[in-house]
Short mmCIF file of C-alpha atoms in Angstrom, two decimals:
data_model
loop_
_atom_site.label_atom_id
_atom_site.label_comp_id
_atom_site.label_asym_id
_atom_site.label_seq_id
_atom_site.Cartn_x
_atom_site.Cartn_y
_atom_site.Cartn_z
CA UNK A 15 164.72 26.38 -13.72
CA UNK A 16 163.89 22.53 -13.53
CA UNK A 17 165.83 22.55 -10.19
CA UNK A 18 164.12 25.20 -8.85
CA UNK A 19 160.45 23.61 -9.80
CA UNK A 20 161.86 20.41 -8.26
CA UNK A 21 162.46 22.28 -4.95
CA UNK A 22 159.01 23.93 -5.07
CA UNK A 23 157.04 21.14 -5.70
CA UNK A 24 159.20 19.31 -2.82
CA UNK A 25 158.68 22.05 -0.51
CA UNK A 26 154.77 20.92 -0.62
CA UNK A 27 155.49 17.73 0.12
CA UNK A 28 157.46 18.68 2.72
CA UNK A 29 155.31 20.78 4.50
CA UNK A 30 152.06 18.27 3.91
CA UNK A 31 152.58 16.81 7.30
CA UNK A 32 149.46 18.30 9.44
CA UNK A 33 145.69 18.13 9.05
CA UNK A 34 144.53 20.72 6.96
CA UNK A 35 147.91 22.65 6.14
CA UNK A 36 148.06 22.27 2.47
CA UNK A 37 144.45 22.75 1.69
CA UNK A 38 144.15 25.88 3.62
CA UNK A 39 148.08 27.65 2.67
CA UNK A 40 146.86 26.73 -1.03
CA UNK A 41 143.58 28.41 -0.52
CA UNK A 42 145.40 31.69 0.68
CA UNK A 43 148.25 31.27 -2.25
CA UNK A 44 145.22 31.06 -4.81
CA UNK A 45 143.30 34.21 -3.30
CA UNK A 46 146.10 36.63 -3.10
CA UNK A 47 146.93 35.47 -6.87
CA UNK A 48 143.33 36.52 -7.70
CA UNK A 49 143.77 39.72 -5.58
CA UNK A 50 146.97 40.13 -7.67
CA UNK A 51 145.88 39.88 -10.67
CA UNK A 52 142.38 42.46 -10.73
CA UNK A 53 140.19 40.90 -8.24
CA UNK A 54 138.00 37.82 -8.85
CA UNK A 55 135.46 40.10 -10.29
CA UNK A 56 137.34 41.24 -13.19
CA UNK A 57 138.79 37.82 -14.11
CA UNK A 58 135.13 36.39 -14.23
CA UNK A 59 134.15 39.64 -16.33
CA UNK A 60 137.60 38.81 -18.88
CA UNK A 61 137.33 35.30 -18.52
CA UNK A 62 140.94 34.90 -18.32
CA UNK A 63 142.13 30.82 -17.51
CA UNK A 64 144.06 32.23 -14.63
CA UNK A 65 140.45 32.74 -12.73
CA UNK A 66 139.40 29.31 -14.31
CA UNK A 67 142.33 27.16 -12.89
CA UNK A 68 142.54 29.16 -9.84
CA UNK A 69 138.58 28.64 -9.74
CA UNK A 70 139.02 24.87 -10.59
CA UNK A 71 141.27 24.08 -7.44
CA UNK A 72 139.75 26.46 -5.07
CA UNK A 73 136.86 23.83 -5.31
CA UNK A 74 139.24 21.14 -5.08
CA UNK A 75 140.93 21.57 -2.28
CA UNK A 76 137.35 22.77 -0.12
CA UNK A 77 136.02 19.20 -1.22
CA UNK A 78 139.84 17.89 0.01
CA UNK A 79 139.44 20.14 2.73
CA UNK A 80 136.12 18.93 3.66
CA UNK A 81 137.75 15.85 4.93
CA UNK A 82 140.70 16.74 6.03
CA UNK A 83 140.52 19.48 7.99
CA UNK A 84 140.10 17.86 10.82
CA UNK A 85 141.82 16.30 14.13
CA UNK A 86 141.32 12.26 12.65
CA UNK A 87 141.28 13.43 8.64
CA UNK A 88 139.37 10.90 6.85
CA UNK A 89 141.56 11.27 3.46
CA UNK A 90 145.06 12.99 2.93
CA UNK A 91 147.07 14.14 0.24
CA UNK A 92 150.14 12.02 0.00
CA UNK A 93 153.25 12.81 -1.96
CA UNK A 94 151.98 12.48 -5.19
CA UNK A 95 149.07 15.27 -4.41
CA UNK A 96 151.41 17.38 -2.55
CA UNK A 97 153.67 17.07 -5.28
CA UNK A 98 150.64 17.60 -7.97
CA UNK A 99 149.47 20.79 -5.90
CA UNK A 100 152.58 22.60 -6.07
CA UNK A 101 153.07 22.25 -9.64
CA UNK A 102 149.75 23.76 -9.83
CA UNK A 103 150.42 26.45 -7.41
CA UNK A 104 153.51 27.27 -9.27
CA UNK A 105 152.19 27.21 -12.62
CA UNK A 106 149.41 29.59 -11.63
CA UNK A 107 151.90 31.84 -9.97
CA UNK A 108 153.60 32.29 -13.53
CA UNK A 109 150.45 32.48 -15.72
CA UNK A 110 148.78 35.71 -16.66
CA UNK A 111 144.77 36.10 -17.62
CA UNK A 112 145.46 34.89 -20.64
CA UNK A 113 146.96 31.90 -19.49
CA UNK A 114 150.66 32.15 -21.22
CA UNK A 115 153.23 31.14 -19.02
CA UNK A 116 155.82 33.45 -18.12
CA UNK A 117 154.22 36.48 -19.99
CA UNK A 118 153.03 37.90 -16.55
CA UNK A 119 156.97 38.97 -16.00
CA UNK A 120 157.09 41.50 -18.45
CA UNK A 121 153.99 43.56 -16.55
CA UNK A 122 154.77 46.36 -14.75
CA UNK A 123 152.14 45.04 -12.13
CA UNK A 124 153.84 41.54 -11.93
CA UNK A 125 157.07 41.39 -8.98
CA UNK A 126 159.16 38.37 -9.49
CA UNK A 127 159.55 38.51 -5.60
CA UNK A 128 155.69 37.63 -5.09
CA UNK A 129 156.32 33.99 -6.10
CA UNK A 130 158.76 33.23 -3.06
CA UNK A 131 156.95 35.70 -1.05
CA UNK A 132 153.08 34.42 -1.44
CA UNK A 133 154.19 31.02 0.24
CA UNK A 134 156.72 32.49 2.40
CA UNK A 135 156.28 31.13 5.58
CA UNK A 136 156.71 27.40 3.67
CA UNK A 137 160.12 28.87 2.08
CA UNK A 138 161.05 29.88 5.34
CA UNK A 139 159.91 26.63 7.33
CA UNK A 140 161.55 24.60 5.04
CA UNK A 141 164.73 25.78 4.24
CA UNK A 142 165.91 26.50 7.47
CA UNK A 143 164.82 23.18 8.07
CA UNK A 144 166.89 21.61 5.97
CA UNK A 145 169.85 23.51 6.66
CA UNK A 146 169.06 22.08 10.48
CA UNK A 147 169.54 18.57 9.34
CA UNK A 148 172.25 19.07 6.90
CA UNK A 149 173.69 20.66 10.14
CA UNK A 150 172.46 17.54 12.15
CA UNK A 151 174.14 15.13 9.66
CA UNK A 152 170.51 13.70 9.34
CA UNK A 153 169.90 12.43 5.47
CA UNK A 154 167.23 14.77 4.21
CA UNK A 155 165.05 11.97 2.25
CA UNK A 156 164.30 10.58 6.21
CA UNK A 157 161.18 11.41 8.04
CA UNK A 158 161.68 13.63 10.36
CA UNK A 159 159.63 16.06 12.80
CA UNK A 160 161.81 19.26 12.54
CA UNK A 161 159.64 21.53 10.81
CA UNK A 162 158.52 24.54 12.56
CA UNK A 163 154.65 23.55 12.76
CA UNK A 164 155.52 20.12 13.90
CA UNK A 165 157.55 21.71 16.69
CA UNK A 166 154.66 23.45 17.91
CA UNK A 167 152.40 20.04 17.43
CA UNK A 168 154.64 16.83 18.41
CA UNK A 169 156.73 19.09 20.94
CA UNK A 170 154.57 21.50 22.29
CA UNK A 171 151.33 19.80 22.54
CA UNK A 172 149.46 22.61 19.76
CA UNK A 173 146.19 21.91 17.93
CA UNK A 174 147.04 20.48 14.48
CA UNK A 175 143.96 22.28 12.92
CA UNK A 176 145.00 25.59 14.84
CA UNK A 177 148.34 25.69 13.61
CA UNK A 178 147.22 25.08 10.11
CA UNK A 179 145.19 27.97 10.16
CA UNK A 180 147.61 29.96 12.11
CA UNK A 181 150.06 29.26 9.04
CA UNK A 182 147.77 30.49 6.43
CA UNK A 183 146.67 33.37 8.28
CA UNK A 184 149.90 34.51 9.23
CA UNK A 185 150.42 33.73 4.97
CA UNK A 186 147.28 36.23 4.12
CA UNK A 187 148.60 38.62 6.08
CA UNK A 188 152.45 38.42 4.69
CA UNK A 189 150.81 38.61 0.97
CA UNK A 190 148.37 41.47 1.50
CA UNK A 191 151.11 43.41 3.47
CA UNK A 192 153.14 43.24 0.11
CA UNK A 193 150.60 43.47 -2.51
CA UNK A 194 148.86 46.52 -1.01
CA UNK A 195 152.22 48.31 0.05
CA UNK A 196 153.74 47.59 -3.87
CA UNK A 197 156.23 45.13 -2.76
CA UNK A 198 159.56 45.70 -3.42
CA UNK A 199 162.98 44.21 -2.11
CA UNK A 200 163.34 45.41 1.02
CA UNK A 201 160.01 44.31 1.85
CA UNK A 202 160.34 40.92 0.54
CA UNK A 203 163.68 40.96 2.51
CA UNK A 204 161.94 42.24 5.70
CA UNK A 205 159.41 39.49 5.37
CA UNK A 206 161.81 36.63 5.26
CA UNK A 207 163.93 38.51 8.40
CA UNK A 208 160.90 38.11 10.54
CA UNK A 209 159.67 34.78 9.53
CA UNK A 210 163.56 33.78 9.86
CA UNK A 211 163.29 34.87 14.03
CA UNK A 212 160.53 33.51 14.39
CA UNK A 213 161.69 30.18 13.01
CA UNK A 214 164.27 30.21 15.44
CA UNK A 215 162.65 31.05 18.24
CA UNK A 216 160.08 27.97 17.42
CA UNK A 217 163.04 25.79 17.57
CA UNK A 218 165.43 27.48 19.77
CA UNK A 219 165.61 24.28 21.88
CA UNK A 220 166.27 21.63 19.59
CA UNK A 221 165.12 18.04 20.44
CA UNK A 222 167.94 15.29 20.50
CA UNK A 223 168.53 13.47 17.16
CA UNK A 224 167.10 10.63 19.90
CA UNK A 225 163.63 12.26 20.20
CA UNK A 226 163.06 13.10 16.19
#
């Protein structure tokens, strides 16, 4: 379990590499938790602390947001709010209205799959990315510009700010697919099959290790 929250919380640092990409992916995870969950609505009208820390860093990150979401971004997150963010992403992900961790998995309305699946297109990015540079022989703690989205920026010449909020569309739409049509495992697999091609077809003509 540790391992796996080191990953997660890595995975946020990994992907905090273009202008407004965090803010925005972590706006979309927080919303389809609410959605999850009963709607906004109802969490206000229960006052569960799931709509309270979801609440909380909505407001955060539109202040964060405010500034960096933007072509020059005037501040960013760094590793240690990358890092701090997916803690908090993940810890909301596991909390139920009344705010005890882990009691959410016991609900009949609560999927174990929705955790990997509401910030799918970051699983994806970044694990196939670093089975590229284990593949590559590259050491994975090394900057690098392999990632899907900064193939389409550094190596395609694409909008920064576009392909942030291309990612957490695309990230809406994944999580709404599987809320509204129950989920399931075939689904989640389905999900991570198309995100997979896509992936590939991003980076289907691999730079040199020359041109990283």
């Amino acid at each position: 379990m540790i391992l796996l929250l080191v990953v997660w919380m890595n995975m946020f640092n990994f992907m905090d590499g273009s202008n407004g990409m965090l803010g925005l992916y972590a706006l979309v995870v927080l919303a389809s938790v609410l959605f999850s969950s009963g709607l906004p609505v109802q969490l206000i009208l229960s006052g569960g602390s799931l709509y309270h820390m979801s609440f909380i860093l909505i407001l955060a990150l539109l202040v964060f947001l405010a500034g960096n979401l933007r072509k020059h971004a005037v501040w960013i997150a760094g590793d240690a709010g990358s890092v701090v963010l997916g803690l908090l992403v993940i810890w909301i992900l596991l909390t139920d209205r009344s705010g005890t961790a882990l009691q959410a998995v016991d609900e009949a309305n609560f999927s174990w799959l929705f955790i990997p699946v509401s910030c799918a297109l970051f699983v994806t990015d970044t694990g196939w990315t670093l089975i590229r540079r284990i593949y590559l022989r590259q050491p994975v703690w090394q900057r690098h510009r392999l990632h899907a989205y900064q193939m389409l920026i550094y190596h395609k010449d694409k909008n920064p700010v576009l392909i942030a909020f291309a990612y957490a569309v695309l990230q809406l739409l994944v999580n709404m697919l599987f809320l509204i049509s129950g989920g399931g495992v075939w689904m989640a697999i389905g999900i991570f099959v198309v995100l997979s091609a896509a992936w590939w077809m991003i980076n289907r003509n691999w730079p040199e290790k020359s041109d990283l």
